[in-house]
Coordinates of N, CA and C in Angstrom, one line a residue:
X1 N 5.8 -9.3 -40.5 CA 7.1 -8.9 -39.8 C 6.8 -7.8 -38.8
X2 N 7.3 -7.9 -37.6 CA 7.0 -7.0 -36.5 C 7.9 -5.7 -36.7
X3 N 7.3 -4.5 -36.7 CA 8.0 -3.3 -37.0 C 8.8 -2.9 -35.7
X4 N 9.7 -2.0 -35.9 CA 10.6 -1.6 -34.8 C 9.8 -1.0 -33.6
X5 N 8.8 -0.1 -33.9 CA 8.0 0.5 -32.9 C 7.3 -0.5 -32.0
X6 N 6.8 -1.6 -32.7 CA 6.1 -2.6 -31.9 C 7.1 -3.4 -31.1
X7 N 8.2 -3.7 -31.6 CA 9.3 -4.4 -30.9 C 9.7 -3.7 -29.6
X8 N 9.8 -2.4 -29.8 CA 10.2 -1.5 -28.6 C 9.1 -1.6 -27.5
X9 N 7.8 -1.5 -28.0 CA 6.7 -1.5 -27.1 C 6.6 -2.8 -26.3
X10 N 6.7 -4.0 -27.0 CA 6.6 -5.3 -26.3 C 7.8 -5.5 -25.4
X11 N 9.0 -5.1 -25.9 CA 10.2 -5.4 -25.1 C 10.2 -4.5 -23.8
X12 N 9.7 -3.3 -23.9 CA 9.6 -2.4 -22.7 C 8.6 -3.0 -21.8
X13 N 7.4 -3.5 -22.3 CA 6.4 -4.1 -21.4 C 6.9 -5.3 -20.7
X14 N 7.7 -6.2 -21.4 CA 8.2 -7.3 -20.7 C 9.2 -7.0 -19.6
X15 N 10.0 -5.9 -19.9 CA 10.9 -5.5 -18.8 C 10.2 -4.8 -17.7
X16 N 9.2 -4.1 -18.0 CA 8.4 -3.5 -16.9 C 7.7 -4.5 -16.0
X17 N 7.2 -5.6 -16.7 CA 6.6 -6.7 -15.9 C 7.6 -7.5 -15.1
X18 N 8.8 -7.5 -15.5 CA 9.8 -8.3 -14.8 C 10.5 -7.5 -13.7
X19 N 10.9 -6.3 -14.0 CA 11.7 -5.5 -13.1 C 10.9 -4.3 -12.5
X20 N 9.8 -3.9 -13.1 CA 9.1 -2.8 -12.6 C 9.3 -1.5 -13.5
X21 N 8.4 -0.7 -13.6 CA 8.5 0.5 -14.5 C 9.6 1.4 -14.1
X22 N 9.6 1.7 -12.8 CA 10.6 2.7 -12.3 C 12.0 2.2 -12.4
X23 N 12.2 0.9 -12.4 CA 13.6 0.3 -12.4 C 14.2 0.2 -13.8
X24 N 13.3 0.3 -14.8 CA 13.7 0.1 -16.2 C 14.0 1.5 -16.9
X25 N 15.1 1.7 -17.4 CA 15.5 2.9 -18.1 C 15.4 2.8 -19.6
X26 N 15.4 3.9 -20.3 CA 15.4 3.9 -21.8 C 16.6 3.1 -22.3
X27 N 17.7 3.4 -21.6 CA 19.0 2.7 -21.9 C 18.8 1.2 -21.8
X28 N 18.2 0.7 -20.8 CA 17.9 -0.7 -20.6 C 17.1 -1.3 -21.7
X29 N 16.1 -0.6 -22.1 CA 15.2 -1.0 -23.2 C 16.0 -1.1 -24.5
X30 N 16.8 0.0 -24.8 CA 17.6 0.0 -26.0 C 18.6 -1.1 -26.0
X31 N 19.3 -1.3 -24.9 CA 20.3 -2.4 -24.9 C 19.7 -3.8 -25.1
X32 N 18.5 -4.0 -24.5 CA 17.8 -5.2 -24.7 C 17.5 -5.5 -26.2
X33 N 17.3 -4.4 -26.9 CA 16.9 -4.5 -28.4 C 18.2 -4.4 -29.2
X34 N 19.3 -4.2 -28.6 CA 20.6 -4.1 -29.3 C 20.5 -2.8 -30.3
X35 N 20.0 -1.7 -29.7 CA 20.0 -0.5 -30.5 C 20.4 0.7 -29.6
X36 N 20.7 1.8 -30.2 CA 21.1 3.0 -29.4 C 19.9 3.7 -28.9
X37 N 20.1 4.5 -27.8 CA 19.0 5.3 -27.3 C 18.5 6.3 -28.4
X38 N 19.4 6.8 -29.2 CA 19.0 7.7 -30.2 C 18.1 7.1 -31.2
X39 N 18.3 5.8 -31.6 CA 17.4 5.1 -32.5 C 16.1 4.9 -31.8
X40 N 16.1 4.6 -30.6 CA 14.8 4.4 -29.9 C 14.0 5.7 -29.8
X41 N 14.7 6.8 -29.6 CA 14.0 8.1 -29.5 C 13.3 8.5 -30.8
X42 N 13.7 7.9 -31.9 CA 13.1 8.2 -33.2 C 11.7 7.6 -33.3
X43 N 11.4 6.7 -32.3 CA 10.1 6.0 -32.3 C 9.2 6.5 -31.1
X44 N 9.8 6.7 -30.0 CA 9.1 7.2 -28.8 C 9.9 8.4 -28.2
X45 N 9.2 9.3 -27.6 CA 9.8 10.5 -27.1 C 10.6 10.2 -25.8
X46 N 10.1 9.3 -25.0 CA 10.7 9.0 -23.7 C 10.0 7.7 -23.2
X47 N 10.4 7.3 -22.0 CA 9.9 6.1 -21.3 C 8.4 6.3 -21.1
X48 N 8.0 7.5 -20.7 CA 6.6 7.8 -20.4 C 5.8 7.6 -21.6
X49 N 6.3 8.0 -22.8 CA 5.6 7.9 -24.0 C 5.3 6.4 -24.3
X50 N 6.3 5.6 -24.1 CA 6.2 4.1 -24.2 C 5.1 3.6 -23.3
X51 N 5.1 4.0 -22.1 CA 4.1 3.5 -21.1 C 2.7 4.0 -21.5
X52 N 2.5 5.2 -21.9 CA 1.2 5.7 -22.3 C 0.7 4.9 -23.5
X53 N 1.6 4.6 -24.4 CA 1.2 3.8 -25.6 C 0.7 2.4 -25.2
X54 N 1.4 1.8 -24.2 CA 1.0 0.5 -23.6 C -0.4 0.6 -23.0
X55 N -0.6 1.6 -22.2 CA -2.0 1.7 -21.6 C -3.0 1.9 -22.7
X56 N -2.7 2.8 -23.7 CA -3.7 3.0 -24.7 C -4.0 1.7 -25.5
X57 N -3.0 0.9 -25.8 CA -3.2 -0.4 -26.4 C -4.1 -1.3 -25.6
X58 N -3.9 -1.3 -24.3 CA -4.6 -2.2 -23.5 C -6.1 -1.7 -23.4
X59 N -6.4 -0.4 -23.4 CA -7.7 0.1 -23.5 C -8.4 -0.3 -24.8
X60 N -7.7 -0.2 -25.9 CA -8.2 -0.6 -27.2 C -8.6 -2.1 -27.2
X61 N -7.6 -2.9 -26.8 CA -7.9 -4.3 -26.8 C -9.1 -4.7 -25.9
X62 N -9.2 -4.1 -24.8 CA -10.2 -4.4 -23.8 C -11.6 -4.0 -24.4
X63 N -11.7 -2.9 -25.1 CA -12.9 -2.4 -25.7 C -13.3 -3.4 -26.9
X64 N -12.3 -3.7 -27.7 CA -12.6 -4.6 -28.8 C -13.1 -6.0 -28.3
X65 N -12.5 -6.5 -27.3 CA -12.9 -7.8 -26.7 C -14.3 -7.7 -26.2
X66 N -14.6 -6.6 -25.5 CA -16.0 -6.5 -25.0 C -17.0 -6.5 -26.1
X67 N -16.7 -5.8 -27.2 CA -17.7 -5.8 -28.4 C -17.8 -7.2 -29.0
X68 N -16.7 -7.9 -29.0 CA -16.7 -9.3 -29.6 C -17.6 -10.2 -28.8
X69 N -17.7 -10.0 -27.5 CA -18.5 -10.8 -26.7 C -19.9 -10.2 -26.3
X70 N -20.2 -9.2 -27.1 CA -21.5 -8.5 -26.9 C -21.7 -7.9 -25.5
X71 N -20.6 -7.3 -25.0 CA -20.5 -6.7 -23.7 C -20.3 -5.2 -23.8
X72 N -20.7 -4.4 -22.8 CA -20.5 -3.0 -22.9 C -19.0 -2.7 -23.0
X73 N -18.6 -1.7 -23.9 CA -17.2 -1.3 -24.0 C -16.9 0.1 -23.5
X74 N -17.9 0.7 -22.8 CA -17.7 2.0 -22.2 C -18.5 2.0 -20.9
X75 N -18.3 3.1 -20.1 CA -18.9 3.2 -18.8 C -20.4 3.3 -18.9
X76 N -21.1 2.9 -17.9 CA -22.6 2.9 -17.9 C -23.1 4.3 -18.2
X77 N -22.6 5.3 -17.6 CA -23.1 6.7 -17.9 C -23.0 7.1 -19.3
X78 N -22.1 6.5 -20.1 CA -21.9 6.8 -21.5 C -22.8 6.0 -22.4
X79 N -23.0 4.7 -22.1 CA -23.8 3.9 -22.9 C -24.7 3.0 -22.1
X80 N -25.7 3.6 -21.4 CA -26.6 2.7 -20.5 C -27.4 1.7 -21.3
X81 N -27.7 2.0 -22.5 CA -28.6 1.1 -23.3 C -27.8 -0.3 -23.5
X82 N -26.5 -0.2 -23.7 CA -25.8 -1.5 -23.9 C -25.8 -2.3 -22.6
X83 N -25.7 -1.7 -21.5 CA -25.8 -2.5 -20.2 C -27.2 -3.1 -20.1
X84 N -28.2 -2.3 -20.5 CA -29.6 -2.8 -20.4 C -29.9 -4.0 -21.3
X85 N -29.1 -4.1 -22.4 CA -29.4 -5.2 -23.3 C -28.4 -6.4 -23.2
X86 N -27.5 -6.3 -22.3 CA -26.5 -7.4 -22.2 C -27.2 -8.6 -21.5
X87 N -27.0 -9.8 -22.1 CA -27.7 -11.0 -21.5 C -26.8 -11.7 -20.5
X88 N -27.4 -12.5 -19.7 CA -26.7 -13.3 -18.7 C -25.7 -14.3 -19.4
X89 N -26.1 -14.8 -20.5 CA -25.3 -15.7 -21.3 C -24.0 -15.1 -21.7
X90 N -24.1 -13.8 -22.2 CA -22.9 -13.1 -22.6 C -21.9 -12.9 -21.5
X91 N -22.5 -12.5 -20.3 CA -21.7 -12.3 -19.1 C -20.9 -13.5 -18.7
X92 N -21.6 -14.7 -18.7 CA -21.0 -15.9 -18.4 C -19.9 -16.3 -19.3
X93 N -20.1 -16.2 -20.6 CA -19.0 -16.6 -21.5 C -17.9 -15.6 -21.4
X94 N -18.2 -14.3 -21.3 CA -17.1 -13.3 -21.2 C -16.2 -13.5 -20.0
X95 N -16.8 -13.9 -18.9 CA -16.1 -14.1 -17.6 C -15.0 -15.2 -17.8
X96 N -15.4 -16.3 -18.3 CA -14.4 -17.4 -18.5 C -13.3 -17.0 -19.5
X97 N -13.8 -16.3 -20.6 CA -12.8 -15.9 -21.6 C -11.9 -14.8 -21.0
X98 N -12.3 -14.0 -20.1 CA -11.4 -13.0 -19.5 C -10.3 -13.7 -18.7
X99 N -10.6 -14.8 -18.0 CA -9.6 -15.5 -17.3 C -8.5 -16.0 -18.3
X100 N -8.9 -16.5 -19.4 CA -7.9 -17.0 -20.4 C -7.2 -15.8 -21.0
X101 N -7.8 -14.7 -21.2 CA -7.2 -13.5 -21.7 C -6.1 -13.0 -20.8
X102 N -6.4 -12.8 -19.5 CA -5.5 -12.2 -18.6 C -4.3 -13.2 -18.2
X103 N -4.5 -14.4 -18.5 CA -3.4 -15.4 -18.2 C -2.7 -15.8 -19.4
X104 N -3.3 -15.9 -20.5 CA -2.6 -16.6 -21.7 C -2.2 -15.5 -22.8
X105 N -2.9 -14.4 -22.9 CA -2.5 -13.4 -23.9 C -1.2 -12.7 -23.4
X106 N -0.2 -12.7 -24.3 CA 1.1 -12.2 -23.9 C 1.0 -10.7 -23.4
X107 N 0.4 -9.9 -24.2 CA 0.3 -8.5 -23.9 C -0.5 -8.3 -22.6
X108 N -1.6 -8.9 -22.4 CA -2.4 -8.7 -21.2 C -1.8 -9.2 -20.0
X109 N -1.1 -10.4 -20.1 CA -0.4 -11.0 -19.0 C 0.7 -10.1 -18.5
X110 N 1.5 -9.6 -19.4 CA 2.6 -8.7 -19.0 C 2.1 -7.4 -18.4
X111 N 1.0 -6.9 -19.0 CA 0.4 -5.6 -18.5 C -0.1 -5.8 -17.1
X112 N -0.8 -6.9 -16.8 CA -1.3 -7.2 -15.5 C -0.2 -7.4 -14.5
X113 N 0.9 -8.1 -14.9 CA 2.0 -8.3 -14.0 C 2.8 -7.0 -13.7
X114 N 2.9 -6.1 -14.7 CA 3.5 -4.8 -14.5 C 2.8 -4.0 -13.4
X115 N 1.4 -4.0 -13.5 CA 0.6 -3.2 -12.6 C 0.7 -3.8 -11.2
X116 N 0.6 -5.2 -11.1 CA 0.7 -5.9 -9.9 C 2.0 -5.6 -9.1
X117 N 3.1 -5.5 -9.9 CA 4.4 -5.2 -9.3 C 4.5 -3.8 -8.8
X118 N 4.0 -2.9 -9.6 CA 4.2 -1.4 -9.4 C 3.2 -0.8 -8.4
X119 N 2.1 -1.5 -8.1 CA 1.0 -0.9 -7.4 C 1.5 -0.4 -6.0
X120 N 2.5 -1.0 -5.4 CA 3.0 -0.7 -4.1 C 4.0 0.4 -4.1
X121 N 4.5 0.8 -5.3 CA 5.5 1.8 -5.4 C 5.1 3.1 -6.0
X122 N 4.0 3.1 -6.7 CA 3.6 4.2 -7.5 C 2.1 4.4 -7.4
X123 N 1.7 5.6 -6.9 CA 0.2 5.9 -6.7 C -0.6 5.8 -8.0
X124 N 0.0 6.3 -9.1 CA -0.7 6.2 -10.4 C -0.9 4.8 -10.8
X125 N 0.2 4.0 -10.6 CA 0.1 2.5 -11.0 C -1.0 1.8 -10.1
X126 N -1.0 2.2 -8.8 CA -2.0 1.6 -7.9 C -3.4 1.9 -8.4
X127 N -3.6 3.1 -8.8 CA -5.0 3.5 -9.3 C -5.3 2.8 -10.6
X128 N -4.3 2.6 -11.5 CA -4.5 1.9 -12.7 C -4.8 0.4 -12.5
X129 N -4.1 -0.1 -11.5 CA -4.3 -1.5 -11.1 C -5.7 -1.7 -10.6
X130 N -6.2 -0.8 -9.8 CA -7.5 -0.9 -9.3 C -8.6 -0.8 -10.4
X131 N -8.3 0.2 -11.3 CA -9.3 0.4 -12.4 C -9.4 -0.8 -13.3
X132 N -8.2 -1.4 -13.6 CA -8.2 -2.4 -14.6 C -8.4 -3.8 -14.1
X133 N -8.0 -4.1 -12.8 CA -7.9 -5.4 -12.3 C -8.9 -5.7 -11.2
X134 N -9.2 -4.7 -10.4 CA -10.0 -4.9 -9.2 C -11.3 -4.1 -9.1
X135 N -11.2 -2.9 -8.7 CA -12.4 -2.1 -8.5 C -13.2 -1.8 -9.8
X136 N -12.5 -1.6 -10.9 CA -13.1 -1.4 -12.2 C -14.0 -2.5 -12.6
X137 N -13.5 -3.7 -12.7 CA -14.3 -4.9 -13.1 C -15.5 -5.1 -12.1
X138 N -15.3 -4.9 -10.8 CA -16.4 -5.1 -9.9 C -17.5 -4.1 -10.1
X139 N -17.1 -2.8 -10.4 CA -18.1 -1.8 -10.7 C -18.8 -2.1 -12.0
X140 N -18.1 -2.6 -12.9 CA -18.7 -3.0 -14.2 C -19.7 -4.1 -14.0
X141 N -19.4 -5.1 -13.3 CA -20.3 -6.2 -13.0 C -21.5 -5.7 -12.2
X142 N -21.3 -4.8 -11.3 CA -22.4 -4.2 -10.5 C -23.4 -3.5 -11.4
X143 N -23.0 -2.7 -12.3 CA -23.9 -2.1 -13.3 C -24.7 -3.1 -14.1
X144 N -24.0 -4.2 -14.5 CA -24.7 -5.2 -15.3 C -25.7 -6.0 -14.5
X145 N -25.3 -6.3 -13.2 CA -26.2 -7.1 -12.4 C -27.4 -6.2 -12.0
X146 N -27.2 -4.9 -11.8 CA -28.3 -4.0 -11.4 C -29.4 -4.0 -12.5
X147 N -28.9 -4.0 -13.8 CA -29.8 -4.1 -14.9 C -30.5 -5.4 -15.0
X148 N -29.8 -6.5 -14.7 CA -30.5 -7.8 -14.8 C -31.5 -8.0 -13.6
X149 N -31.3 -7.3 -12.5 CA -32.2 -7.4 -11.4 C -33.5 -6.6 -11.8
X150 N -33.3 -5.4 -12.4 CA -34.4 -4.6 -12.9 C -35.2 -5.3 -13.9
X151 N -34.6 -6.1 -14.8 CA -35.3 -6.9 -15.8 C -35.9 -8.1 -15.3
X152 N -35.6 -8.4 -14.0 CA -36.1 -9.6 -13.3 C -35.5 -10.9 -13.8
X153 N -34.3 -10.8 -14.3 CA -33.6 -12.0 -14.7 C -32.9 -12.6 -13.4
X154 N -32.4 -11.7 -12.6 CA -31.8 -12.1 -11.3 C -32.7 -11.7 -10.1
X155 N -32.6 -12.4 -9.0 CA -33.4 -12.1 -7.8 C -33.1 -10.7 -7.3
X156 N -34.0 -10.2 -6.5 CA -33.8 -8.9 -6.0 C -32.7 -9.0 -4.8
X157 N -31.5 -8.6 -5.2 CA -30.4 -8.6 -4.2 C -29.5 -7.4 -4.4
X158 N -28.6 -7.2 -3.5 CA -27.7 -6.0 -3.6 C -26.7 -6.3 -4.8
X159 N -26.8 -5.5 -5.8 CA -25.9 -5.7 -7.0 C -24.4 -5.6 -6.7
X160 N -24.1 -4.7 -5.7 CA -22.6 -4.6 -5.3 C -22.2 -5.9 -4.7
X161 N -23.0 -6.5 -3.8 CA -22.6 -7.7 -3.1 C -22.5 -8.8 -4.2
X162 N -23.4 -8.9 -5.1 CA -23.4 -9.9 -6.1 C -22.1 -9.8 -7.0
X163 N -21.8 -8.6 -7.3 CA -20.6 -8.3 -8.1 C -19.3 -8.8 -7.5
X164 N -19.2 -8.5 -6.2 CA -18.0 -9.0 -5.4 C -18.0 -10.5 -5.4
X165 N -19.1 -11.1 -5.0 CA -19.2 -12.6 -5.0 C -18.9 -13.2 -6.3
X166 N -19.3 -12.6 -7.4 CA -19.1 -13.2 -8.7 C -17.7 -13.0 -9.2
X167 N -17.1 -11.9 -8.9 CA -15.8 -11.6 -9.5 C -14.6 -12.2 -8.6
X168 N -14.8 -12.3 -7.3 CA -13.7 -12.7 -6.5 C -13.0 -14.0 -6.9
X169 N -13.8 -15.1 -7.3 CA -13.1 -16.3 -7.8 C -12.2 -16.1 -9.0
X170 N -12.6 -15.2 -9.9 CA -11.8 -14.9 -11.1 C -10.5 -14.3 -10.7
X171 N -10.5 -13.4 -9.8 CA -9.3 -12.7 -9.3 C -8.4 -13.7 -8.6
X172 N -9.0 -14.6 -7.8 CA -8.2 -15.6 -7.1 C -7.6 -16.6 -8.0
X173 N -8.3 -17.1 -9.0 CA -7.8 -18.1 -9.9 C -6.7 -17.6 -10.8
X174 N -6.8 -16.3 -11.1 CA -5.7 -15.7 -11.9 C -4.4 -15.7 -11.1
X175 N -4.5 -15.4 -9.8 CA -3.3 -15.5 -8.9 C -2.8 -16.9 -8.8
X176 N -3.7 -17.8 -8.7 CA -3.3 -19.2 -8.6 C -2.6 -19.7 -9.9
X177 N -3.1 -19.2 -11.0 CA -2.5 -19.6 -12.3 C -1.1 -19.0 -12.3
X178 N -0.8 -17.8 -11.8 CA 0.5 -17.3 -11.9 C 1.5 -18.1 -11.1
X179 N 1.1 -18.8 -10.1 CA 1.9 -19.7 -9.3 C 2.2 -21.0 -10.0
X180 N 1.2 -21.6 -10.6 CA 1.3 -22.9 -11.2 C 1.6 -22.9 -12.7
X181 N 1.0 -21.9 -13.4 CA 1.2 -21.9 -14.9 C 0.3 -22.9 -15.6
X182 N -0.6 -23.5 -14.9 CA -1.6 -24.4 -15.5 C -3.0 -23.8 -15.4
X183 N -3.5 -23.5 -16.6 CA -4.7 -22.7 -16.6 C -6.0 -23.4 -16.9
X184 N -6.0 -24.6 -17.6 CA -7.3 -25.2 -18.0 C -8.1 -25.7 -16.8
X185 N -7.5 -26.2 -15.8 CA -8.2 -26.7 -14.6 C -8.9 -25.5 -13.9
X186 N -8.2 -24.4 -13.9 CA -8.7 -23.2 -13.2 C -9.9 -22.6 -14.1
X187 N -9.7 -22.7 -15.4 CA -10.8 -22.2 -16.3 C -12.1 -23.1 -16.0
X188 N -11.9 -24.4 -15.8 CA -13.0 -25.2 -15.5 C -13.7 -24.9 -14.2
X189 N -12.8 -24.6 -13.2 CA -13.3 -24.2 -11.9 C -14.2 -22.9 -12.0
X190 N -13.6 -22.0 -12.8 CA -14.3 -20.7 -13.0 C -15.6 -20.9 -13.7
X191 N -15.6 -21.8 -14.7 CA -16.9 -22.1 -15.4 C -17.9 -22.7 -14.5
X192 N -17.5 -23.6 -13.6 CA -18.4 -24.2 -12.7 C -19.0 -23.1 -11.7
X193 N -18.1 -22.2 -11.3 CA -18.5 -21.1 -10.4 C -19.6 -20.3 -11.1
X194 N -19.3 -19.9 -12.3 CA -20.3 -19.1 -13.1 C -21.7 -19.8 -13.2
X195 N -21.6 -21.1 -13.4 CA -22.8 -21.9 -13.5 C -23.6 -21.9 -12.2
X196 N -22.9 -22.2 -11.1 CA -23.5 -22.3 -9.8 C -24.0 -21.0 -9.4
X197 N -23.3 -19.9 -9.7 CA -23.8 -18.6 -9.3 C -25.1 -18.3 -10.0
X198 N -25.2 -18.6 -11.2 CA -26.4 -18.4 -12.0 C -27.6 -19.2 -11.4
X199 N -27.3 -20.4 -11.1 CA -28.4 -21.3 -10.5 C -28.9 -20.7 -9.2
X200 N -28.0 -20.1 -8.4 CA -28.3 -19.6 -7.1 C -29.0 -18.3 -7.1
X201 N -28.8 -17.5 -8.2 CA -29.3 -16.1 -8.2 C -30.2 -15.7 -9.3
X202 N -30.4 -16.6 -10.3 CA -31.3 -16.3 -11.3 C -32.8 -16.4 -10.8
X203 N -33.6 -15.6 -11.3 CA -35.0 -15.5 -10.7 C -35.9 -16.6 -11.2
X204 N -35.7 -17.1 -12.4 CA -36.6 -18.1 -12.9 C -35.8 -19.1 -13.7
X205 N -36.4 -20.1 -14.3 CA -35.7 -21.1 -15.1 C -35.9 -20.9 -16.6
X206 N -36.1 -19.7 -17.0 CA -36.3 -19.4 -18.4 C -35.0 -19.5 -19.2
X207 N -35.0 -18.9 -20.4 CA -33.9 -19.0 -21.3 C -32.6 -18.4 -20.8
X208 N -32.7 -17.4 -19.9 CA -31.5 -16.8 -19.4 C -30.6 -17.7 -18.6
X209 N -31.3 -18.7 -18.0 CA -30.6 -19.6 -17.1 C -29.8 -20.7 -17.9
X210 N -30.1 -20.9 -19.1 CA -29.5 -22.0 -19.9 C -28.1 -21.8 -20.2

């Protein structure tokens, strides 16, 4: 059974994703839940408290998923050894699963849509959008590719350029999914992209290429 605090969190996130964070009030959230503002305030101090809990939840989910797929769950400067030991196979699998996560997981999908909607209205939201959806993932892949180049798994190329080339189709296919609502064909396209990217940039035909 979902507890009240969790119901408030998910309802608020859905409203933020639909109407935008700034447009949704505590009263709106309470009315959607058929409860009073006073009852809501027993669980969260204010709207900002709800938002901060949403962001914290997303950070926790993201880190947990990274660990599940044997991927780094912190920045390179914090855990460089994890980046050094990440395999190309793990990156490939994680990439396709990230598409499914950002499109099919209810919490992740609402979170992404909230940031997409608010990035043009709020500087903080724009920074969070970049960190979570655009620049952050590119920088993450850049660190991973740099390590694979140093290990001679990938050819000697600009890791930043590789990261942009690798990540761009994922970003595009998520946007296409939002329009059509049909994800499996796009997941297949992404999987093929990952395979072709590997074939074009891997240095040899050893185990990492399989």
